Coordinates of C-alpha atoms in Angstrom, one line a residue:
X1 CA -28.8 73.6 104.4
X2 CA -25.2 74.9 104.1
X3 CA -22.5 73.2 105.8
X4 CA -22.0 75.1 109.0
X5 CA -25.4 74.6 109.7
X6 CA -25.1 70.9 109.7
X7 CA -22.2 71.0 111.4
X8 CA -23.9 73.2 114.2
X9 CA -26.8 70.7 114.2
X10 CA -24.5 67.8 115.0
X11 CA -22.9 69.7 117.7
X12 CA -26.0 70.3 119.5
X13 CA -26.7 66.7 119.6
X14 CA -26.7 65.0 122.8
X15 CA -24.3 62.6 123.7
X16 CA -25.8 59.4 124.0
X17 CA -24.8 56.8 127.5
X18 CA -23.2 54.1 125.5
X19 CA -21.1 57.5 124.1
X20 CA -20.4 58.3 127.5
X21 CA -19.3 55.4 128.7
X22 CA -16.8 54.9 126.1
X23 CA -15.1 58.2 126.7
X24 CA -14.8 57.9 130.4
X25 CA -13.5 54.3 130.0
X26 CA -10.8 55.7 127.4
X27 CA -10.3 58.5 130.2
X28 CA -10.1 56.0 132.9
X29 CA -7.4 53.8 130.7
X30 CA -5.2 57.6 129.7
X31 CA -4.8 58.1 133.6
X32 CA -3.8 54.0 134.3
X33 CA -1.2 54.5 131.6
X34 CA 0.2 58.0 132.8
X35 CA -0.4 56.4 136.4
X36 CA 2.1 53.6 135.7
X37 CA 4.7 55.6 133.4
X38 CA 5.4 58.2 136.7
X39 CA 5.1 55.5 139.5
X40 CA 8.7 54.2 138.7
X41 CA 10.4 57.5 138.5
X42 CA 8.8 58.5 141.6
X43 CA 10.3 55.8 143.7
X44 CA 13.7 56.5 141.7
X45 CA 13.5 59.8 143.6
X46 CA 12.1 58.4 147.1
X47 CA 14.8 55.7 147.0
X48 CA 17.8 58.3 146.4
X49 CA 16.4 59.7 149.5
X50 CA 15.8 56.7 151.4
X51 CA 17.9 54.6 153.9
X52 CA 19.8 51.2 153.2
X53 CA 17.7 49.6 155.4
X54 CA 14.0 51.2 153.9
X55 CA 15.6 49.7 150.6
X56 CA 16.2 46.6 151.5
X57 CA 12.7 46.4 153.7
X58 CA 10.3 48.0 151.4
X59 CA 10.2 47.1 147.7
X60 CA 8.3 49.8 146.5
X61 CA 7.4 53.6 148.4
X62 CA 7.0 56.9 147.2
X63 CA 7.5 58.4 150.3
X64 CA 10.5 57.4 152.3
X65 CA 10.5 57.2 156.1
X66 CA 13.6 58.4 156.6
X67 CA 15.2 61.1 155.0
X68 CA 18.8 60.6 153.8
X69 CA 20.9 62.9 151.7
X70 CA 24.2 60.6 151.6
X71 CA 23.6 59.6 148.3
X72 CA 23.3 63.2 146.5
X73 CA 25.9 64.0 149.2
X74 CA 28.3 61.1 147.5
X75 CA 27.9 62.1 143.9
X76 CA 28.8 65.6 144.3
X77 CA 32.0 65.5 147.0
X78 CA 34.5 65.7 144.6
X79 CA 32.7 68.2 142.4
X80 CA 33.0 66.2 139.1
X81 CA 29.3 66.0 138.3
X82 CA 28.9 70.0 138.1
X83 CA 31.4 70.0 135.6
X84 CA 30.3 67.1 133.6
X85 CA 26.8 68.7 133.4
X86 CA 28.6 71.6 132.2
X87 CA 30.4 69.8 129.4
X88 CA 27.1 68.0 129.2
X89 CA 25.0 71.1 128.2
X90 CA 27.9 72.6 126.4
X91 CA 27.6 69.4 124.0
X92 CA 24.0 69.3 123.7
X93 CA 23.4 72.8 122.7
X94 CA 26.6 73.4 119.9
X95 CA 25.4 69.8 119.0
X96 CA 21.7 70.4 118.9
X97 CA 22.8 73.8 116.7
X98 CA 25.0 72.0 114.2
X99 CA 22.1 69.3 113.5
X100 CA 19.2 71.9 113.1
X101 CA 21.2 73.9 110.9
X102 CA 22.5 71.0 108.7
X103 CA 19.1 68.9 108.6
X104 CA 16.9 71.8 107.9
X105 CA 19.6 73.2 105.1
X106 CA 19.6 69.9 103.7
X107 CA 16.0 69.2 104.1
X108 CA 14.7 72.3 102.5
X109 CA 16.4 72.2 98.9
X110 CA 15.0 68.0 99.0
X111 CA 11.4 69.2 99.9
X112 CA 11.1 70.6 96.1
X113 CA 10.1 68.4 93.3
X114 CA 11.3 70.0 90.4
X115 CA 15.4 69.9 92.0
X116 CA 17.2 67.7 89.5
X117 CA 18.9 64.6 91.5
X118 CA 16.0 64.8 94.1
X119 CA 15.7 61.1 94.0
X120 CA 19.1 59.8 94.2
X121 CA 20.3 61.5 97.0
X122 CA 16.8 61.0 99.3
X123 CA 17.5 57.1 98.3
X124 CA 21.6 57.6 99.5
X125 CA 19.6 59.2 102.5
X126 CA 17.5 56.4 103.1
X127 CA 20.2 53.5 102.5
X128 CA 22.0 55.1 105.8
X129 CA 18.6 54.3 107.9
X130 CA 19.2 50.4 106.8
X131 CA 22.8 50.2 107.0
X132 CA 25.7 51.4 109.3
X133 CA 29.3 51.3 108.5
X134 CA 30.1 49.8 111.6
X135 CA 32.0 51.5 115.1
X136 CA 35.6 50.6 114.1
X137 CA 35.1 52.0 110.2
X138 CA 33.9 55.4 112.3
X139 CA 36.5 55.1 114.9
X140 CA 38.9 54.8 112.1
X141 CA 37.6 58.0 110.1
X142 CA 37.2 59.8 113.5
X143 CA 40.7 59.9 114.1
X144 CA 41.7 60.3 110.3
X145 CA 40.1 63.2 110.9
X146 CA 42.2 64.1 114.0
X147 CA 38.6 64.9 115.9
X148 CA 39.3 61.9 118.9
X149 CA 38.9 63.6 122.6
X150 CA 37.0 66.6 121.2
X151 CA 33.5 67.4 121.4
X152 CA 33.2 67.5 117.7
X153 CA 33.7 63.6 117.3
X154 CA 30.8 63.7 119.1
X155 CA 29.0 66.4 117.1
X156 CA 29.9 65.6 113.4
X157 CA 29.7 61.9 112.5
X158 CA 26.0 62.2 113.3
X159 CA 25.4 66.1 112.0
X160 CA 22.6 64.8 110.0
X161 CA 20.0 61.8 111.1
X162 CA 18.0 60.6 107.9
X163 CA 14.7 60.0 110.3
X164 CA 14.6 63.7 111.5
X165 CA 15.8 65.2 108.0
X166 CA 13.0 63.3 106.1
X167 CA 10.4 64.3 109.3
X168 CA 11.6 68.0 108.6
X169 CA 11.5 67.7 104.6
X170 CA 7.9 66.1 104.8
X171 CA 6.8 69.0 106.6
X172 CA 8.3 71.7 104.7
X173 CA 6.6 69.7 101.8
X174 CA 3.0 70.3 103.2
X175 CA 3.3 74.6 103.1
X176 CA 1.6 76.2 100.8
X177 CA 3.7 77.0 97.6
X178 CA 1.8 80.7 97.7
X179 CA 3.7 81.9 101.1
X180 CA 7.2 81.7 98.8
X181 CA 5.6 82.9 95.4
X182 CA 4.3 85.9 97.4
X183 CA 8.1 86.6 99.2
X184 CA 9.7 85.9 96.2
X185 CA 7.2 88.8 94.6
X186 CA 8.4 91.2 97.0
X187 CA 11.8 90.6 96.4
X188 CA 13.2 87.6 98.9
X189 CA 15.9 85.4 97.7
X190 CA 16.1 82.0 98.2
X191 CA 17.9 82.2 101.7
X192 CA 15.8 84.9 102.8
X193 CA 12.3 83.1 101.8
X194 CA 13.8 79.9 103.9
X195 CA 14.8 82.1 107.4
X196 CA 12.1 84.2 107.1
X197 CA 9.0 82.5 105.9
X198 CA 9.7 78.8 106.0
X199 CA 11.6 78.5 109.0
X200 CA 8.9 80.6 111.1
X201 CA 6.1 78.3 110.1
X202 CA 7.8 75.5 110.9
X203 CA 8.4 75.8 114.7
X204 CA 6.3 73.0 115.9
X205 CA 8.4 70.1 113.8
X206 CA 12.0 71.9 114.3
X207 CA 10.6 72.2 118.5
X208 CA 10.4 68.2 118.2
X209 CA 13.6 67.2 116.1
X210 CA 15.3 69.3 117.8
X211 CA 14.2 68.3 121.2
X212 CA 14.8 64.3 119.9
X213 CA 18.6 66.0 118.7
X214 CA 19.2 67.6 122.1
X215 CA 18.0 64.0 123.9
X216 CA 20.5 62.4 122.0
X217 CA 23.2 64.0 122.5
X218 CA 22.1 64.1 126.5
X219 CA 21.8 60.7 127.0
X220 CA 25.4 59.8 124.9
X221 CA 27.6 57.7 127.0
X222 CA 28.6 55.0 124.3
X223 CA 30.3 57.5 121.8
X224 CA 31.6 59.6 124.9
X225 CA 33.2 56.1 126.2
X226 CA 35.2 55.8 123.0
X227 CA 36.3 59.0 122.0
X228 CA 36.8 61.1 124.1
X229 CA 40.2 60.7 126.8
X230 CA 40.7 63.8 128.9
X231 CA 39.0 64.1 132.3
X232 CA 38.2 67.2 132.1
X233 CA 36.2 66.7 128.9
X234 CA 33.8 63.9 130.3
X235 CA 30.1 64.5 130.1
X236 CA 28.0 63.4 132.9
X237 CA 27.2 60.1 131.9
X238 CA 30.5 59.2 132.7
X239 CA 31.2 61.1 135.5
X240 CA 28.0 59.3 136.8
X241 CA 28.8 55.5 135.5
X242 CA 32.9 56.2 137.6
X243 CA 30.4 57.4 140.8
X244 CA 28.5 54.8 140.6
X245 CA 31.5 52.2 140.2
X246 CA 33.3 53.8 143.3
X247 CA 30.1 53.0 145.0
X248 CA 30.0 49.8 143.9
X249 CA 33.5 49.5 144.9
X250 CA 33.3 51.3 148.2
X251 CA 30.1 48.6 149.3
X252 CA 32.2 46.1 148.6
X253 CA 35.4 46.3 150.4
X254 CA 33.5 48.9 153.3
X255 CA 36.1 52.1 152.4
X256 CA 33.3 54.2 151.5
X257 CA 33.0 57.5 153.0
X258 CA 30.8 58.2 156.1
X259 CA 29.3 61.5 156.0
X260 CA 27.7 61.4 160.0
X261 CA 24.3 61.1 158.8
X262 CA 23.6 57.3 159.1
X263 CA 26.7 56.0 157.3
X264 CA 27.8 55.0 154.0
X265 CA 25.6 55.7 150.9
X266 CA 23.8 52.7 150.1
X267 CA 24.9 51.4 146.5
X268 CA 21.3 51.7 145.1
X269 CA 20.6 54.7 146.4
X270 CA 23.6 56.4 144.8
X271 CA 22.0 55.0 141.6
X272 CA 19.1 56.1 141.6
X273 CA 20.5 59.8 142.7
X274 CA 22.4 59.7 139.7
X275 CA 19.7 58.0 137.9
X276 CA 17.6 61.6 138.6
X277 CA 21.1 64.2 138.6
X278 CA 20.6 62.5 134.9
X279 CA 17.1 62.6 134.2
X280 CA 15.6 66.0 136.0
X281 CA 17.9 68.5 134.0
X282 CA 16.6 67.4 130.4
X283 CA 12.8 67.0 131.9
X284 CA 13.0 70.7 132.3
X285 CA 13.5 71.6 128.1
X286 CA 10.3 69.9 127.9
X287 CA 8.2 72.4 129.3
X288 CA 9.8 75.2 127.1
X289 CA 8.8 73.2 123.5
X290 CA 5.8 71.3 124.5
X291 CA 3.6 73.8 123.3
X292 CA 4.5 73.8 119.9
X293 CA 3.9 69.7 119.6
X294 CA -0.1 70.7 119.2
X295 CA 0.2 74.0 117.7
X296 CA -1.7 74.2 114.5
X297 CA 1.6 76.1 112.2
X298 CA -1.0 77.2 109.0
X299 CA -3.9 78.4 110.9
X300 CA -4.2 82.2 109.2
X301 CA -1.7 81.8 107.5
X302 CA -3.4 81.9 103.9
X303 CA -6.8 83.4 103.2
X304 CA -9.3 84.6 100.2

């Protein structure tokens, strides 16, 4: 009996209860844990809606009573938040860009064992995951470097992240060695073997490091707070943490600004609004990569 017919055979056989039972109890546990991962962003977005008086009454509601739009009112009067998501994106994509095209440069020529020096430089690699040269040693070589209040102090100290590049050179590791022999027989050099066979194949790990890139640089406010001094050049993590402040400020000495629809924003409804103006333009990149997290990249790609 060949091996397809046992595996038909075993396909054929009927589940048995205890079976069952197990995978509707791992079934039941899958939608408890998605359950409780979107219940507290959902009342993040019903509470940005929501009254001061619903917050302080009800601790938890997805739905609010009463609608409000103060808050999102608030965060945009002054128009600063359109152009911080502006500078936002601006610096996740050129950022995102610089890092793909760095790591995977860097991680191809590493993912071959016969390159002399291999060794050393994956271990320099690896000593940069362990140990950090500190903020004010970067602060100091960031402005050496004449980069402070421009995007690419944001960009360059952290082109390259040694998790990602050895994620990316792992998998360019696992392709078959026949793909390149049979490019390199038709005539493709080095660079053309890497964009136009290697880089191809590897869509499902360069869709997640480059999705964990892009996050990154989305959710920066530490390295923003530092470096960069203009106005103008904020992303909106800042423009959302001086909102937020004013708010804070505003509740407390009653100056804030009544927009005739119930009063003044309440404080923690203005952050959760900015909470989602954060969260709900990243959550829609997902949609456009997730397909590649399951893909299978070698299915076809080598047969006989």
């Amino acid at each position: 009996m060949n091996m397809i017919a046992v595996f038909q055979k075993r396909s054929r056989k009927k589940i048995s209860p205890v079976e069952r039972a197990g995978m509707a109890l791992v079934s039941l546990i899958c939608i408890l844990a998605g359950t409780f991962t979107i219940l507290p962003f959902l009342y993040v977005i019903a509470g940005s809606f929501a009254t001061e008086k619903e917050l302080v009454e009800r601790s938890f509601f997805i739905i609010p009573h009463t609608f409000s739009m103060n808050a999102y009112k608030y965060i945009i009067a002054d128009g600063g938040i359109f152009r911080g998501l502006g500078n936002s994106f601006f610096i996740m994509i050129v950022g995102t860009f610089i890092n793909m095209l760095f790591t995977t440069t860097l991680a191809y020529p590493l993912s071959k064992s016969w390159l002399r020096g291999r060794n050393l430089v994956l271990n320099i690699i690896i000593v940069t995951m362990l140990f950090s040269g500190g903020m004010i040693p970067n602060y100091l070589v960031v402005k050496n470097l004449h980069l402070l209040d421009t995007y690419m102090a944001l960009i360059l100290p952290g082109a390259v992240s040694a998790f990602n590049l050895i994620i990316i050179k792992n998998f360019f590791q696992e392709l078959p060695r026949e793909l390149e022999e049979a490019a390199r027989i038709d005539g493709c050099t080095d660079v053309g073997i890497f964009v136009k066979v290697v880089l191809p194949l590897s869509k499902p790990a360069l869709a997640s490091v480059g999705l964990f890139y892009a996050v990154s640089h989305w959710n920066d406010f530490f390295n923003s707070l530092i470096y960069l001094n203009s106005t103008g050049k904020f992303p909106v993590q800042i423009i959302l943490r001086q909102i937020v402040l004013l708010a804070q400020g505003a509740s407390a000495d009653g100056s804030a600004v009544d927009f005739g629809t119930g009063g003044v924003p309440p404080e923690q409804a203005v952050k959760m609004a900015a909470t989602v103006a954060a969260t709900i333009p990243i959550l829609c990149v997902y949609p456009f990569v997730q397909k590649y997290f399951e893909q299978g990249v070698m299915v076809g790609a080598v047969k006989g």
